[in-house]
Amino acid sequence: MPELPEVETIKNELSPHVVGRFIIGAAVYDDKLVRPSPAGEFCHKVLGQQVTSLMRRGKYLMFKLSSGKVLIAHLRMTGSLVINSSDNEKYARAVLQFDNGEQLAFIDRRRLGVMWLAQSKDEIEGKLGIEPLTAEFTADTLAKRLKGRQSPIKAVLLDQGIVAGIGNMYADEALFAAKIHPLKKAGDLSLLEARNLHKAIVKVLQVAVKNKGASVDTYKRPGGEQGTAHHEFNVAHRHGETCRVCGSAIERIAIRNRGSYFCPKCQKL
DNA sequence: CCCGGAACCTGAAGGC
DNA sequence: TGCCTTCAGGTTCCGG
């Protein structure tokens, strides 16, 4: 699933293809992709626009256009953005044509992804918390945001309004690295645990960006290649396999209907 | 405000 | 073989 490292990789690898380019064609095949529907007005408004920059905030990807408007995309579960994909791609929901002869396809098997034209990038700012790979994200700010919360720390890490960009896989990996049980109440973390968690979140996300994301399901990079971050997972999607630290069997429990993987010995409640 | 559950969506996997 | 149920999990919405 595209989380922060996957969207960051897409931004990095897409930039040389689209920044500075003009959009000379736009087609939307799935009316549910673009809001508001129908997509005709969207296509009309992006046509002829130059992409002046590409940015990421949380799991959102933003194409700044020469008109000043911003094309915001969210890939949700199975979305990917692929340059020059094959014409018979079954799950293509939209295609943008650029003036260098390349085209960008929004491919999305489960059709949960969304895309829209915003007045500015501030349109998503209000619902997003701290960006974890910036100087703004410190152990103190994390501890402050966890204070008083009764929910399991795993559920709080998935709340985009607290720290933006962490999803199910990297929440599990960060909790393992910090040796914290996913069911521990967020407000019950000690200052030391909050410090360790802060360090773990930064480390886990940085390593995953370096490995260009995790291809556990349908995630593909813009060139069609897979990422390799999942090769280094310690717990995520490793149910029943042995812990690399202590040899115990990795367990899976459901928290808020999300699969949560952890080592019962390294992560005590 | 805080918290938890359902809905959205489709393909894969498992049971019978 | 095939039908049915369950699961996957990012976000939004809704009820307590």
PDB file of N, CA and C in Angstrom, chain A residues 83-135:
ATOM      1  N   ILE A  83       4.478   5.694 -15.784  1.00  0.00           N
ATOM      2  CA  ILE A  83       4.841   6.378 -17.029  1.00  0.00           C
ATOM      3  C   ILE A  83       4.840   5.371 -18.178  1.00  0.00           C
ATOM      4  N   ASN A  84       4.149   5.731 -19.255  1.00  0.00           N
ATOM      5  CA  ASN A  84       4.140   4.923 -20.480  1.00  0.00           C
ATOM      6  C   ASN A  84       3.776   3.455 -20.227  1.00  0.00           C
ATOM      7  N   SER A  85       2.710   3.236 -19.464  1.00  0.00           N
ATOM      8  CA  SER A  85       2.255   1.858 -19.249  1.00  0.00           C
ATOM      9  C   SER A  85       1.662   1.323 -20.550  1.00  0.00           C
ATOM     10  N   SER A  86       1.474   0.015 -20.620  1.00  0.00           N
ATOM     11  CA  SER A  86       0.973  -0.574 -21.864  1.00  0.00           C
ATOM     12  C   SER A  86      -0.466  -0.116 -22.110  1.00  0.00           C
ATOM     13  N   ASP A  87      -0.840  -0.038 -23.377  1.00  0.00           N
ATOM     14  CA  ASP A  87      -2.153   0.487 -23.760  1.00  0.00           C
ATOM     15  C   ASP A  87      -3.307  -0.397 -23.290  1.00  0.00           C
ATOM     16  N   ASN A  88      -3.028  -1.681 -23.082  1.00  0.00           N
ATOM     17  CA  ASN A  88      -4.115  -2.569 -22.666  1.00  0.00           C
ATOM     18  C   ASN A  88      -4.130  -2.794 -21.155  1.00  0.00           C
ATOM     19  N   GLU A  89      -3.536  -1.857 -20.430  1.00  0.00           N
ATOM     20  CA  GLU A  89      -3.568  -1.929 -18.971  1.00  0.00           C
ATOM     21  C   GLU A  89      -5.022  -1.954 -18.496  1.00  0.00           C
ATOM     22  N   LYS A  90      -5.374  -3.040 -17.829  1.00  0.00           N
ATOM     23  CA  LYS A  90      -6.772  -3.304 -17.478  1.00  0.00           C
ATOM     24  C   LYS A  90      -7.326  -2.322 -16.443  1.00  0.00           C
ATOM     25  N   TYR A  91      -6.462  -1.852 -15.543  1.00  0.00           N
ATOM     26  CA  TYR A  91      -6.965  -1.063 -14.419  1.00  0.00           C
ATOM     27  C   TYR A  91      -6.647   0.425 -14.539  1.00  0.00           C
ATOM     28  N   ALA A  92      -6.316   0.893 -15.734  1.00  0.00           N
ATOM     29  CA  ALA A  92      -6.064   2.326 -15.927  1.00  0.00           C
ATOM     30  C   ALA A  92      -7.368   3.093 -15.770  1.00  0.00           C
ATOM     31  N   ARG A  93      -7.353   4.134 -14.919  1.00  0.00           N
ATOM     32  CA  ARG A  93      -8.572   4.920 -14.688  1.00  0.00           C
ATOM     33  C   ARG A  93      -8.481   6.302 -15.306  1.00  0.00           C
ATOM     34  N   ALA A  94      -7.257   6.745 -15.609  1.00  0.00           N
ATOM     35  CA  ALA A  94      -7.068   8.047 -16.247  1.00  0.00           C
ATOM     36  C   ALA A  94      -5.673   8.091 -16.853  1.00  0.00           C
ATOM     37  N   VAL A  95      -5.522   8.915 -17.885  1.00  0.00           N
ATOM     38  CA  VAL A  95      -4.212   9.084 -18.517  1.00  0.00           C
ATOM     39  C   VAL A  95      -4.003  10.557 -18.847  1.00  0.00           C
ATOM     40  N   LEU A  96      -2.815  11.070 -18.494  1.00  0.00           N
ATOM     41  CA  LEU A  96      -2.431  12.425 -18.891  1.00  0.00           C
ATOM     42  C   LEU A  96      -1.324  12.316 -19.949  1.00  0.00           C
ATOM     43  N   GLN A  97      -1.454  13.105 -21.015  1.00  0.00           N
ATOM     44  CA  GLN A  97      -0.439  13.128 -22.064  1.00  0.00           C
ATOM     45  C   GLN A  97       0.417  14.380 -21.885  1.00  0.00           C
ATOM     46  N   PHE A  98       1.744  14.226 -22.080  1.00  0.00           N
ATOM     47  CA  PHE A  98       2.631  15.376 -21.933  1.00  0.00           C
ATOM     48  C   PHE A  98       3.283  15.739 -23.264  1.00  0.00           C
ATOM     49  N   ASP A  99       3.827  16.955 -23.314  1.00  0.00           N
ATOM     50  CA  ASP A  99       4.362  17.470 -24.574  1.00  0.00           C
ATOM     51  C   ASP A  99       5.697  16.847 -24.956  1.00  0.00           C
ATOM     52  N   ASN A 100       6.244  15.972 -24.128  1.00  0.00           N
ATOM     53  CA  ASN A 100       7.478  15.272 -24.506  1.00  0.00           C
ATOM     54  C   ASN A 100       7.172  13.889 -25.067  1.00  0.00           C
ATOM     55  N   GLY A 101       5.878  13.610 -25.307  1.00  0.00           N
ATOM     56  CA  GLY A 101       5.499  12.327 -25.889  1.00  0.00           C
ATOM     57  C   GLY A 101       5.220  11.252 -24.864  1.00  0.00           C
ATOM     58  N   GLU A 102       5.457  11.566 -23.576  1.00  0.00           N
ATOM     59  CA  GLU A 102       5.189  10.554 -22.546  1.00  0.00           C
ATOM     60  C   GLU A 102       3.765  10.692 -22.021  1.00  0.00           C
ATOM     61  N   GLN A 103       3.304   9.609 -21.387  1.00  0.00           N
ATOM     62  CA  GLN A 103       1.985   9.674 -20.762  1.00  0.00           C
ATOM     63  C   GLN A 103       2.027   9.056 -19.377  1.00  0.00           C
ATOM     64  N   LEU A 104       1.165   9.570 -18.523  1.00  0.00           N
ATOM     65  CA  LEU A 104       1.102   9.128 -17.131  1.00  0.00           C
ATOM     66  C   LEU A 104      -0.260   8.505 -16.868  1.00  0.00           C
ATOM     67  N   ALA A 105      -0.256   7.234 -16.409  1.00  0.00           N
ATOM     68  CA  ALA A 105      -1.520   6.536 -16.155  1.00  0.00           C
ATOM     69  C   ALA A 105      -1.758   6.381 -14.658  1.00  0.00           C
ATOM     70  N   PHE A 106      -3.001   6.614 -14.249  1.00  0.00           N
ATOM     71  CA  PHE A 106      -3.450   6.339 -12.880  1.00  0.00           C
ATOM     72  C   PHE A 106      -4.057   4.939 -12.917  1.00  0.00           C
ATOM     73  N   ILE A 107      -3.333   3.970 -12.338  1.00  0.00           N
ATOM     74  CA  ILE A 107      -3.755   2.572 -12.377  1.00  0.00           C
ATOM     75  C   ILE A 107      -4.199   2.164 -10.974  1.00  0.00           C
ATOM     76  N   ASP A 108      -5.368   1.518 -10.865  1.00  0.00           N
ATOM     77  CA  ASP A 108      -5.947   1.336  -9.529  1.00  0.00           C
ATOM     78  C   ASP A 108      -6.984   0.212  -9.529  1.00  0.00           C
ATOM     79  N   ARG A 109      -6.542  -0.975  -9.131  1.00  0.00           N
ATOM     80  CA  ARG A 109      -7.399  -2.151  -9.211  1.00  0.00           C
ATOM     81  C   ARG A 109      -8.678  -2.019  -8.382  1.00  0.00           C
ATOM     82  N   ARG A 110      -8.550  -1.488  -7.178  1.00  0.00           N
ATOM     83  CA  ARG A 110      -9.741  -1.439  -6.321  1.00  0.00           C
ATOM     84  C   ARG A 110     -10.509  -0.121  -6.367  1.00  0.00           C
ATOM     85  N   ARG A 111     -10.073   0.787  -7.182  1.00  0.00           N
ATOM     86  CA  ARG A 111     -10.807   2.009  -7.482  1.00  0.00           C
ATOM     87  C   ARG A 111     -11.140   2.842  -6.245  1.00  0.00           C
ATOM     88  N   LEU A 112     -10.243   2.846  -5.262  1.00  0.00           N
ATOM     89  CA  LEU A 112     -10.495   3.679  -4.089  1.00  0.00           C
ATOM     90  C   LEU A 112      -9.724   4.997  -4.167  1.00  0.00           C
ATOM     91  N   GLY A 113      -8.764   5.064  -5.063  1.00  0.00           N
ATOM     92  CA  GLY A 113      -7.960   6.280  -5.191  1.00  0.00           C
ATOM     93  C   GLY A 113      -8.792   7.462  -5.661  1.00  0.00           C
ATOM     94  N   VAL A 114      -8.288   8.670  -5.384  1.00  0.00           N
ATOM     95  CA  VAL A 114      -9.006   9.879  -5.792  1.00  0.00           C
ATOM     96  C   VAL A 114      -8.034  10.936  -6.319  1.00  0.00           C
ATOM     97  N   MET A 115      -8.588  11.868  -7.090  1.00  0.00           N
ATOM     98  CA  MET A 115      -7.793  12.926  -7.697  1.00  0.00           C
ATOM     99  C   MET A 115      -8.713  14.131  -7.861  1.00  0.00           C
ATOM    100  N   TRP A 116      -8.197  15.329  -7.579  1.00  0.00           N
ATOM    101  CA  TRP A 116      -9.040  16.506  -7.802  1.00  0.00           C
ATOM    102  C   TRP A 116      -8.174  17.740  -7.979  1.00  0.00           C
ATOM    103  N   LEU A 117      -8.790  18.775  -8.484  1.00  0.00           N
ATOM    104  CA  LEU A 117      -8.108  20.041  -8.725  1.00  0.00           C
ATOM    105  C   LEU A 117      -8.435  20.973  -7.564  1.00  0.00           C
ATOM    106  N   ALA A 118      -7.402  21.370  -6.828  1.00  0.00           N
ATOM    107  CA  ALA A 118      -7.610  22.205  -5.638  1.00  0.00           C
ATOM    108  C   ALA A 118      -7.132  23.623  -5.901  1.00  0.00           C
ATOM    109  N   GLN A 119      -7.700  24.565  -5.150  1.00  0.00           N
ATOM    110  CA  GLN A 119      -7.273  25.962  -5.265  1.00  0.00           C
ATOM    111  C   GLN A 119      -5.828  26.119  -4.808  1.00  0.00           C
ATOM    112  N   SER A 120      -5.462  25.383  -3.751  1.00  0.00           N
ATOM    113  CA  SER A 120      -4.089  25.426  -3.259  1.00  0.00           C
ATOM    114  C   SER A 120      -3.829  24.158  -2.457  1.00  0.00           C
ATOM    115  N   LYS A 121      -2.562  23.963  -2.068  1.00  0.00           N
ATOM    116  CA  LYS A 121      -2.241  22.756  -1.320  1.00  0.00           C
ATOM    117  C   LYS A 121      -2.752  22.823   0.121  1.00  0.00           C
ATOM    118  N   ASP A 122      -3.188  24.008   0.526  1.00  0.00           N
ATOM    119  CA  ASP A 122      -3.721  24.148   1.882  1.00  0.00           C
ATOM    120  C   ASP A 122      -5.031  23.391   2.073  1.00  0.00           C
ATOM    121  N   GLU A 123      -5.620  22.951   0.974  1.00  0.00           N
ATOM    122  CA  GLU A 123      -6.898  22.245   1.057  1.00  0.00           C
ATOM    123  C   GLU A 123      -6.808  20.962   1.886  1.00  0.00           C
ATOM    124  N   ILE A 124      -5.624  20.341   1.937  1.00  0.00           N
ATOM    125  CA  ILE A 124      -5.465  19.119   2.737  1.00  0.00           C
ATOM    126  C   ILE A 124      -4.719  19.389   4.039  1.00  0.00           C
ATOM    127  N   GLU A 125      -4.179  20.597   4.153  1.00  0.00           N
ATOM    128  CA  GLU A 125      -3.313  20.914   5.296  1.00  0.00           C
ATOM    129  C   GLU A 125      -4.034  20.742   6.628  1.00  0.00           C
ATOM    130  N   GLY A 126      -5.276  21.164   6.685  1.00  0.00           N
ATOM    131  CA  GLY A 126      -6.011  21.179   7.934  1.00  0.00           C
ATOM    132  C   GLY A 126      -6.201  19.826   8.583  1.00  0.00           C
ATOM    133  N   LYS A 127      -6.253  18.772   7.774  1.00  0.00           N
ATOM    134  CA  LYS A 127      -6.530  17.461   8.365  1.00  0.00           C
ATOM    135  C   LYS A 127      -5.262  16.639   8.585  1.00  0.00           C
ATOM    136  N   LEU A 128      -4.108  17.223   8.295  1.00  0.00           N
ATOM    137  CA  LEU A 128      -2.874  16.459   8.428  1.00  0.00           C
ATOM    138  C   LEU A 128      -2.009  16.934   9.591  1.00  0.00           C
ATOM    139  N   GLY A 129      -1.399  15.964  10.264  1.00  0.00           N
ATOM    140  CA  GLY A 129      -0.508  16.260  11.381  1.00  0.00           C
ATOM    141  C   GLY A 129       0.910  16.533  10.923  1.00  0.00           C
ATOM    142  N   ILE A 130       1.879  16.319  11.828  1.00  0.00           N
ATOM    143  CA  ILE A 130       3.283  16.633  11.542  1.00  0.00           C
ATOM    144  C   ILE A 130       3.831  15.753  10.434  1.00  0.00           C
ATOM    145  N   GLU A 131       4.686  16.351   9.629  1.00  0.00           N
ATOM    146  CA  GLU A 131       5.411  15.612   8.592  1.00  0.00           C
ATOM    147  C   GLU A 131       6.634  14.973   9.276  1.00  0.00           C
ATOM    148  N   PRO A 132       6.697  13.627   9.308  1.00  0.00           N
ATOM    149  CA  PRO A 132       7.683  12.961  10.176  1.00  0.00           C
ATOM    150  C   PRO A 132       9.150  13.089   9.738  1.00  0.00           C
ATOM    151  N   LEU A 133       9.413  13.387   8.470  1.00  0.00           N
ATOM    152  CA  LEU A 133      10.809  13.499   8.051  1.00  0.00           C
ATOM    153  C   LEU A 133      11.242  14.963   7.940  1.00  0.00           C
ATOM    154  N   THR A 134      10.718  15.790   8.851  1.00  0.00           N
ATOM    155  CA  THR A 134      11.152  17.182   8.919  1.00  0.00           C
ATOM    156  C   THR A 134      11.625  17.497  10.339  1.00  0.00           C
ATOM    157  N   ALA A 135      12.309  18.627  10.474  1.00  0.00           N
ATOM    158  CA  ALA A 135      12.846  19.028  11.777  1.00  0.00           C
ATOM    159  C   ALA A 135      11.729  19.305  12.783  1.00  0.00           C
TER     160      ALA A 135
END
